[in-house]
XYZ file of C-alpha atoms in Angstrom:
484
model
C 11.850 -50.483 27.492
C 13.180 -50.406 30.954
C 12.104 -46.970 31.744
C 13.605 -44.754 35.116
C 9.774 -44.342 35.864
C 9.276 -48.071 36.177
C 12.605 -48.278 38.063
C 11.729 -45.658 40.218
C 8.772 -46.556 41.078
C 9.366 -50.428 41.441
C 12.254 -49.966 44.175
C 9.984 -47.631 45.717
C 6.828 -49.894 46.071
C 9.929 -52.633 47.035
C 10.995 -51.168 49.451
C 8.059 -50.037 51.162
C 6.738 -53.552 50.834
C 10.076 -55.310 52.244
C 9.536 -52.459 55.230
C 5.992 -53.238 56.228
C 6.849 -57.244 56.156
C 9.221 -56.867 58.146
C 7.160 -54.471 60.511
C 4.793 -56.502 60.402
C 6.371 -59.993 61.462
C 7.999 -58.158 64.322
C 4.211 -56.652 65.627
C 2.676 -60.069 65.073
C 5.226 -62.371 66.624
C 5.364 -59.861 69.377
C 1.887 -58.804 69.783
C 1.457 -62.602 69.821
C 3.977 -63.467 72.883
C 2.623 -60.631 74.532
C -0.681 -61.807 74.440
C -0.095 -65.550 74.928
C 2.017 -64.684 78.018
C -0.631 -62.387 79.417
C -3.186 -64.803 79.558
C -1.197 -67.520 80.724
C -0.167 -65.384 83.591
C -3.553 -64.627 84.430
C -4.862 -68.191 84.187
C -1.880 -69.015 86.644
C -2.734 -66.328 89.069
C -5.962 -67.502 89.066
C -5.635 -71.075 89.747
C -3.229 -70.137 92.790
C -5.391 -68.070 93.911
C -8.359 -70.982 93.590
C -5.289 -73.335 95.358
C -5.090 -70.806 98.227
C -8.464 -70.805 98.886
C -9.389 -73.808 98.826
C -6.413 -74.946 101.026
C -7.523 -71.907 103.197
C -11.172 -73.299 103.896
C -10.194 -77.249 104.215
C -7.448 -75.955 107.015
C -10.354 -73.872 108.838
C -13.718 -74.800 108.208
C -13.154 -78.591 107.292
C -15.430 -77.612 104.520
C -15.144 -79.503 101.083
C -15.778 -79.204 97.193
C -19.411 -80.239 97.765
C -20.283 -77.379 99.700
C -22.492 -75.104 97.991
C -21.027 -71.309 98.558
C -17.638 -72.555 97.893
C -19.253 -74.211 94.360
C -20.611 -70.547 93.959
C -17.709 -68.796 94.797
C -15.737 -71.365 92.415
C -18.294 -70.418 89.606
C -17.948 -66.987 90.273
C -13.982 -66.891 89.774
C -14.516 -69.197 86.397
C -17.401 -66.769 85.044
C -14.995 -63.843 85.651
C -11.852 -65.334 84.347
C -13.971 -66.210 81.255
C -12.685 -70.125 81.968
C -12.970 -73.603 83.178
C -12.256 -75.027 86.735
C -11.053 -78.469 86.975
C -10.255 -79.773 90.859
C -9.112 -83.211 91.000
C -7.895 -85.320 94.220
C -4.529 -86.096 94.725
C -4.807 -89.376 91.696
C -5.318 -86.882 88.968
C -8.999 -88.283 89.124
C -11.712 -85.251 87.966
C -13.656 -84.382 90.919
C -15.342 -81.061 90.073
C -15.501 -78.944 87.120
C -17.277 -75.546 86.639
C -17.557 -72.700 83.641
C -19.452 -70.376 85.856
C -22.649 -70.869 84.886
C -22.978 -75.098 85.701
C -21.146 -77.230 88.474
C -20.279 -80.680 87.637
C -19.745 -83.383 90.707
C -17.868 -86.505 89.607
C -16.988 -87.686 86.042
C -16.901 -91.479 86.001
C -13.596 -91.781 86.578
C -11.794 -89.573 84.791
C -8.236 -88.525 85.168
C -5.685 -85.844 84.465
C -2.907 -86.978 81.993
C 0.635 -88.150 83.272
C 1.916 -85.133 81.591
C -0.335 -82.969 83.561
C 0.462 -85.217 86.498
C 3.899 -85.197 86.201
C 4.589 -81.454 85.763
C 2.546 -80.942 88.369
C 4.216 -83.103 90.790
C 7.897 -82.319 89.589
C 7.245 -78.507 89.644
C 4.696 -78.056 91.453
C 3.174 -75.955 88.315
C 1.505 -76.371 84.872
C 0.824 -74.540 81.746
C 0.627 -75.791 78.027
C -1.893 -77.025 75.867
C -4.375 -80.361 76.482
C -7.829 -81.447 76.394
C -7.611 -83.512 79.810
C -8.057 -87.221 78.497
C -11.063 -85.543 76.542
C -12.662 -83.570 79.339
C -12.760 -80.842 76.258
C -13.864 -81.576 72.879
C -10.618 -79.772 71.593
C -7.452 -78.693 73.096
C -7.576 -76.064 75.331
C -4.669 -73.130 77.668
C -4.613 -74.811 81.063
C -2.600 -73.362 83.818
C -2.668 -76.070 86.899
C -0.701 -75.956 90.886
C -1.537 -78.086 93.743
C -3.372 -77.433 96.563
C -1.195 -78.000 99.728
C -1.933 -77.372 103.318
C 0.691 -77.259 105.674
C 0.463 -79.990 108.560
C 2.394 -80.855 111.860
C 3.302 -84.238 112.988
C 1.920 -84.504 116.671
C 5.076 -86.691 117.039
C 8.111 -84.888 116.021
C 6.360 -81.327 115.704
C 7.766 -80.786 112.232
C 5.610 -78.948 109.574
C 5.451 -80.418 105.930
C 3.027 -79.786 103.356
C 0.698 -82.308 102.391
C -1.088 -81.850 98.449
C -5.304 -81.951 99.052
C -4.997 -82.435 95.099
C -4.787 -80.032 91.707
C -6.950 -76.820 90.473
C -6.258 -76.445 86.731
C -7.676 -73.478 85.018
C -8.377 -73.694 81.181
C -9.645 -71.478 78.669
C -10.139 -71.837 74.963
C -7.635 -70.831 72.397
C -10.422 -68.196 70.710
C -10.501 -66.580 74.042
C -6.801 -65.745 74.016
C -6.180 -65.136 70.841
C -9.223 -62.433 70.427
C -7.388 -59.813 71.441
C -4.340 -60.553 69.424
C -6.964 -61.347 66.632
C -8.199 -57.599 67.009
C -4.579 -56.098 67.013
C -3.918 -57.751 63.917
C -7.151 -57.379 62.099
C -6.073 -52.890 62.519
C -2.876 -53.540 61.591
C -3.151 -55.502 58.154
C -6.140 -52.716 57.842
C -3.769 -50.043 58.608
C -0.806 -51.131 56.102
C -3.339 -51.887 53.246
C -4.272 -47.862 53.531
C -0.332 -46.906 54.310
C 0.513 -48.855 51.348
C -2.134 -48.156 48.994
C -1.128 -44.193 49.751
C 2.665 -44.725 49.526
C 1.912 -46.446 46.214
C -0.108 -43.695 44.829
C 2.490 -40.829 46.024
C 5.161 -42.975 44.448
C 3.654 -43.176 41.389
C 2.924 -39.630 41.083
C 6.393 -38.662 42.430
C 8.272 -41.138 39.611
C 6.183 -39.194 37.065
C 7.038 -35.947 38.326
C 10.721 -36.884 37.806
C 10.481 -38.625 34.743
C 8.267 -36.397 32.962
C 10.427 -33.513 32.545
C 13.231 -35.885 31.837
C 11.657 -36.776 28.847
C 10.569 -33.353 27.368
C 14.068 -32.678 27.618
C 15.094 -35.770 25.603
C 12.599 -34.630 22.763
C 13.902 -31.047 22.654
C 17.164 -32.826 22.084
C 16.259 -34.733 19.610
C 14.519 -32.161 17.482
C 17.757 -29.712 18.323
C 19.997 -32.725 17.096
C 17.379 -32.998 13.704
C 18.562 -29.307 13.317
C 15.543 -27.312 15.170
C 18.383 -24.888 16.574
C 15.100 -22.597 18.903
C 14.275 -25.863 20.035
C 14.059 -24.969 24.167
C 12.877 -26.290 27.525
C 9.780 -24.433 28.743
C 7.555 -24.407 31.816
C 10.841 -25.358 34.426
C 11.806 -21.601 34.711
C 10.529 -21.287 38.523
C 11.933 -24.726 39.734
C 14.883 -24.219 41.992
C 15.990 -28.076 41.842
C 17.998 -30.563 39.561
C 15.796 -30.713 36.838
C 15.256 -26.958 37.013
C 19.197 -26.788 36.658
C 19.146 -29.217 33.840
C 16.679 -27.052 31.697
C 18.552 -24.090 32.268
C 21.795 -25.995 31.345
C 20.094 -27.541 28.545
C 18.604 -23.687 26.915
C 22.290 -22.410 28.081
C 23.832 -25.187 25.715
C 21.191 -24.569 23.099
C 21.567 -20.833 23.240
C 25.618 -21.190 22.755
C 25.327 -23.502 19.808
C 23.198 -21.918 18.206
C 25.334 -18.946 18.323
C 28.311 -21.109 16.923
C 26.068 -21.927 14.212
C 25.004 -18.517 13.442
C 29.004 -17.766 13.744
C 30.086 -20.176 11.489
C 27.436 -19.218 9.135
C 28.652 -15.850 9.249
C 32.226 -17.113 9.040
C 31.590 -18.979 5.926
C 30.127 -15.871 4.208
C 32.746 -13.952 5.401
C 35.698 -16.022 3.676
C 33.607 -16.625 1.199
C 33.502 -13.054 0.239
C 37.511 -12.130 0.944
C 38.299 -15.085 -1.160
C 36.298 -14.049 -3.902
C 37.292 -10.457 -4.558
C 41.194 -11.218 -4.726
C 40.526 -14.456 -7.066
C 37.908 -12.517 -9.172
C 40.689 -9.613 -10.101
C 43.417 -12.275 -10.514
C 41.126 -14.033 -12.858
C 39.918 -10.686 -14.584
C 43.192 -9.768 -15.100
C 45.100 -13.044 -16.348
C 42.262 -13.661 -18.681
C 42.919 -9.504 -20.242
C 46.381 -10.714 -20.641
C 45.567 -13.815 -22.356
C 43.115 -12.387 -24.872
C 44.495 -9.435 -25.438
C 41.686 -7.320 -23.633
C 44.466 -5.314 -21.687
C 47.577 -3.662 -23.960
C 50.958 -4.797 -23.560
C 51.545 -1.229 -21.999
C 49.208 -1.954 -19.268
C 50.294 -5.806 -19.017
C 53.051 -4.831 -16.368
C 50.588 -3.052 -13.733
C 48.145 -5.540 -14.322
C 50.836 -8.271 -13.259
C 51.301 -5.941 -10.278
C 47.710 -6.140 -9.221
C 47.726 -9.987 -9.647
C 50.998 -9.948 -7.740
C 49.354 -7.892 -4.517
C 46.176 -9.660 -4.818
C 48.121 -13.200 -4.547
C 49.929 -11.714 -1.277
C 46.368 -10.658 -0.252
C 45.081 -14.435 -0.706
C 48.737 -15.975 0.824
C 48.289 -13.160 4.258
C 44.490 -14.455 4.374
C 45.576 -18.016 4.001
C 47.967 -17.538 6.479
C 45.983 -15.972 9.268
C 43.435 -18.336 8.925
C 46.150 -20.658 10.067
C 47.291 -18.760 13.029
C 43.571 -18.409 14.398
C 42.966 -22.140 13.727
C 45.900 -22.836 15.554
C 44.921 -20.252 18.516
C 41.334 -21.192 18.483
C 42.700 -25.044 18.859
C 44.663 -24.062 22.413
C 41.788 -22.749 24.895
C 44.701 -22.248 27.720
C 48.735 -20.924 27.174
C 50.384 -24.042 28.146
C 53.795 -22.297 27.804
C 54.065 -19.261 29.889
C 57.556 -17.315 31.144
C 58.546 -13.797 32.411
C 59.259 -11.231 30.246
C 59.694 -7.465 29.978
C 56.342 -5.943 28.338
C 58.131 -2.820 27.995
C 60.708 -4.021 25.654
C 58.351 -5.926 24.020
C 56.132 -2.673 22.838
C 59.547 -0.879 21.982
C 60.814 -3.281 19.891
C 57.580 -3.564 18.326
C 57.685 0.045 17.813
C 60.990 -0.081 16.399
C 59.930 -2.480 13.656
C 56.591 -0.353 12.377
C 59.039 2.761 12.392
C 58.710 3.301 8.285
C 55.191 3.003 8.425
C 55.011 5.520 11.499
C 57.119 7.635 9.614
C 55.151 7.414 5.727
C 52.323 8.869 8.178
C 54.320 11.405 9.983
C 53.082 10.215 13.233
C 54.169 12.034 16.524
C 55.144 8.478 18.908
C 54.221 9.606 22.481
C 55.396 7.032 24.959
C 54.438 6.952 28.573
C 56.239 3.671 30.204
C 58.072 3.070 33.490
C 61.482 3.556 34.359
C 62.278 0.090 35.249
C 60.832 -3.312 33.351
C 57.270 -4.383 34.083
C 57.516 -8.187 34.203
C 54.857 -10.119 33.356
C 53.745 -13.824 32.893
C 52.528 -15.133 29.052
C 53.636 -16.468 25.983
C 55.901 -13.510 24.780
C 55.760 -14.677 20.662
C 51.946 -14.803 21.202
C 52.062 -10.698 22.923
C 54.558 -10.087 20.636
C 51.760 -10.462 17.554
C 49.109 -9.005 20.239
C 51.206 -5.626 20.460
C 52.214 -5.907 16.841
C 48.677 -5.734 15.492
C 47.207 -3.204 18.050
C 49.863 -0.751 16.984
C 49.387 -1.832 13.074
C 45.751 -1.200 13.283
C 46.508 2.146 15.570
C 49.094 3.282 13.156
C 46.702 2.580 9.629
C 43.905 4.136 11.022
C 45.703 7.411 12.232
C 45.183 10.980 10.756
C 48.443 11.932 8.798
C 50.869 14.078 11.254
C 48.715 12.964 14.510
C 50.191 11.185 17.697
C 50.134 7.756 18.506
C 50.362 7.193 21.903
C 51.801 4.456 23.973
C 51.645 3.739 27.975
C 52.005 0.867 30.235
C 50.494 1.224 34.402
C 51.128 -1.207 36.857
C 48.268 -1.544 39.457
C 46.251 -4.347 41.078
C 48.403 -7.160 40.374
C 48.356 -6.428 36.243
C 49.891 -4.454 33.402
C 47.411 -2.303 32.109
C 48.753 -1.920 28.283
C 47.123 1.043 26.204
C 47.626 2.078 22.463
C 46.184 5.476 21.357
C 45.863 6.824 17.925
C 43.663 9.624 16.555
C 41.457 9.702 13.766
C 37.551 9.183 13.028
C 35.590 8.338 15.678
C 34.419 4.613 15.661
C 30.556 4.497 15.992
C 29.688 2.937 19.373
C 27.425 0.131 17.359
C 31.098 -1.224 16.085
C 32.710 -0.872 18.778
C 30.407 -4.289 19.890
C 31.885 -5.515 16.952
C 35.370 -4.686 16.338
C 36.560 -8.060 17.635
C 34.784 -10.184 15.560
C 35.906 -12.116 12.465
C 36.249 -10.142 9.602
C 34.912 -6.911 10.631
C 36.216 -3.588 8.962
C 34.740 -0.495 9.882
C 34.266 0.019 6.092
C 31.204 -1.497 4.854
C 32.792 -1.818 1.194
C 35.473 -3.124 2.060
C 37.817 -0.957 -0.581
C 39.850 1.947 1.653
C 41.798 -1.289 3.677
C 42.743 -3.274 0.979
C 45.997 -4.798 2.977
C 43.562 -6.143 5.715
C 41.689 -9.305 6.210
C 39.860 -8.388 9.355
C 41.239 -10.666 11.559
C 43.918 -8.716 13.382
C 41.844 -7.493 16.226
C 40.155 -10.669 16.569
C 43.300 -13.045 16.773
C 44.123 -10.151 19.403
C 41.295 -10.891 21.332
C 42.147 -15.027 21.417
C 45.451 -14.852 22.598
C 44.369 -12.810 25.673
C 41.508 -15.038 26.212
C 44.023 -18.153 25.765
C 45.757 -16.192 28.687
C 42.676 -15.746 30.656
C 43.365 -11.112 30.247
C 41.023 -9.034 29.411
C 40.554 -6.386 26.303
C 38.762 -3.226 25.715
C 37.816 -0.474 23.684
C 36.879 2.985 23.272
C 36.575 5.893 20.717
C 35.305 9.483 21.357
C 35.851 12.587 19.858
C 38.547 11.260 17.047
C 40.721 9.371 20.005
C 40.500 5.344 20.194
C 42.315 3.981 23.042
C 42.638 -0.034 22.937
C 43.518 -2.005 26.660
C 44.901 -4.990 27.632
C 45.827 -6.523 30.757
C 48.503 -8.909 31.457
C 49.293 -10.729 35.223
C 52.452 -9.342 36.826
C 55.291 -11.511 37.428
């Protein structure tokens, strides 16, 4: 398994790796120049400076290479420079050559190499790599110039310079490359420790990140293998990503198990309003059919079938319309319209049952319409049920009151009735599914329950807001809508 941890941590350890090689080149190769042209520059320095002097004392004290303080002074300048000082006439052949601690006079003839030679004589200058015709055992820096004095002819007067011979200057390759040697050695010493620390923090870092990562794949497997308290622990107090994902992952937990425990409860509900209404159908065909009820009673029995078959068909039927609502989250179709007609013509159409009650209307709207934006079949049912449920649930001869205030940019919609006080522990749950405020479900045998909670999805398909309360025998139900 390709896991993010090995990922992680593999382009991490990459591209520290890549980082430090290429660091790394660029120190050596420089380091390397540097130290290379250093020396070389030195060696140079030093052999005109041998050049100089040497000229200097031939020009002055007629003195030559066999005299013994300039052989020290010679030795001295090699033991410093920590090289070799070759002097050779004007043929290239060897003539002295000193390391500081021993002079040498004479070699047997032997000579610088043309190349050596030929540099020398073209430039004037010398610096590369050579054992001088095996002078060394191996091949050695050498920086060489010519030593020049300046004469005059006694016949024209004109000054020229005229070459005494060469000084070359050479030094092993250990000696120049020691230093570089030591940069190197701290470096490669350095980057093993950088590295072997950047690989360590990397690992642990990958692990942080992945370990968390997979706790949360395990909780949602075991939530997906139906553990529904199945939650993400120990991440409460991190304030980063995977803090946010554990909180987003318990959120999403917390709401579905909800929906379960809704639809649960949603089952049992239907369940139990389908059941009653077939039960008495059933109990009542089967009297019919053997007789158990008398042919006196046969017609009111066929009148209770007939009302509980209505009860089943209105049950059916809002099941359909909240199916349908729950199915739209948003109002995709949304106009103007007059709220205030809407209410009155409402009103108008629950007139017999306001009347069978002897119900007092007392309406409190504006002079002028109070346009608003929504679906106006969808408000229509909103407005239809609130006054429906307002109107059932009203004491006999008591006033059902009506009023609609514009203010803040909304319609504030309120419909009044009096009669018992609802408890406040229903008034959590008067929007749910099936909820009647009697627990046997026998006073309000024409409802299903799902009035005020079909209410409460169409405003929340319109994004409005619905609430409730209930003291001293007045319940007061409001709903906003946005003003057109």
């Amino acid at each position: 398994m390709n896991s993010f941890y090995k990922r992680q941590f593999v382009m991490m350890a990459g591209v520290i790796m890549i980082s430090f090689a290429l660091l790394g080149t660029a120190f050596i190769t420089l380091s390397y120049q540097y130290t290379i042209r250093e020396k070389r520059e030195s060696m140079s320095r030093n052999a005109d400076y041998i050049a100089a002097f040497t000229a200097n004392m031939r020009a002055n004290s007629r003195l030559d290479i066999r005299n013994e303080l300039y052989q020290a002074y010679i030795a001295s300048l090699a033991q410093i420079s920590d090289a070799v000082v070759v002097l050779s006439d004007t043929e290239g052949q060897v003539l002295l050559t000193t390391d500081g601690s021993t002079v040498n006079m004479g070699h047997s003839g032997l000579y610088l190499p043309q190349t050596v030679l030929g540099a020398l004589e073209s430039s004037g200058g010398f610096t590369g790599l050579t054992d001088l015709s095996g002078l060394f055992p191996e091949e050695r820096y050498v920086a060489g110039t010519l030593i020049t004095i300046a004469a005059r002819d006694l016949i024209t007067g004109q000054t020229s310079a005229q070459v005494l011979g060469t000084v070359c200057v050479a030094a092993e390759a250990s000696s120049i490359t020691e230093l570089w040697s030591a940069f190197t050695s701290i470096y490669f010493f350095t980057a093993v420790v950088v590295l072997c620390l950047a690989f360590i923090t990397s690992s642990v870092t990958s692990l942080q990140q992945t370990k968390p990562l997979k706790e949360i794949a395990d909780m949602a497997r075991k939530f997906g293998h139906g553990e529904f308290d199945a939650r993400v622990t120990g991440y409460d107090k991190r304030r980063d990503e995977v803090g946010e994902l554990a909180e987003a992952f318990n959120a999403m937990a917390d709401s579905i198990s909800k929906g379960e425990e809704r639809r649960s409860e949603f089952v049992a509900n239907i369940s139990h309003e389908l059941k009653t209404p077939m039960t008495t159908i059933a109990g009542f065909t089967d009297g019919i059919l053997d007789g158990t009820i008398a042919p006196d009673r046969e017609r009111a029995a066929l009148q209770t079938i007939s009302s509980e078959t209505r009860r089943l068909s209105r049950l059916v039927r809002r099941m359909l319309d909240l199916s349908r609502l729950q199915s739209a989250e948003t109002v995709t179709c949304q106009e103007q319209f007059d709220i205030s007609e809407v209410m009155l013509r409402v009103l108008v159409s629950l007139e017999t049952k306001i009347n069978s009650r002897r119900l007092d209307v007392d309406t409190q709207l504006p002079d002028g319409p109070v346009l608003v934006w929504g679906d106006p079949d969808s408000i229509t049912q909103v407005c239809y049920n609130l006054l429906d449920n307002a109107i059932k649930f009203s004491q006999e001869g008591g006033v059902l009151g009506l009023s609609i205030a514009a203010k803040g940019g909304k319609a504030h919609v309120t419909v009044r009735n009096v009669g018992d006080t609802i408890p406040p522990e229903e008034l959590a749950m008067i929007f749910d599914r099936f909820h009647k405020s009697d627990k046997s479900r026998s006073v309000d045998r024409e409802g299903v329950g799902l009035g005020l909670y079909i209410v409460k999805t169409i405003l929340n398909n319109h994004k409005e807001n619905i609430t409730v309360t209930s003291e001293n025998g007045v319940t007061e139900f409001t709903f906003t809508l946005t003003l057109a």
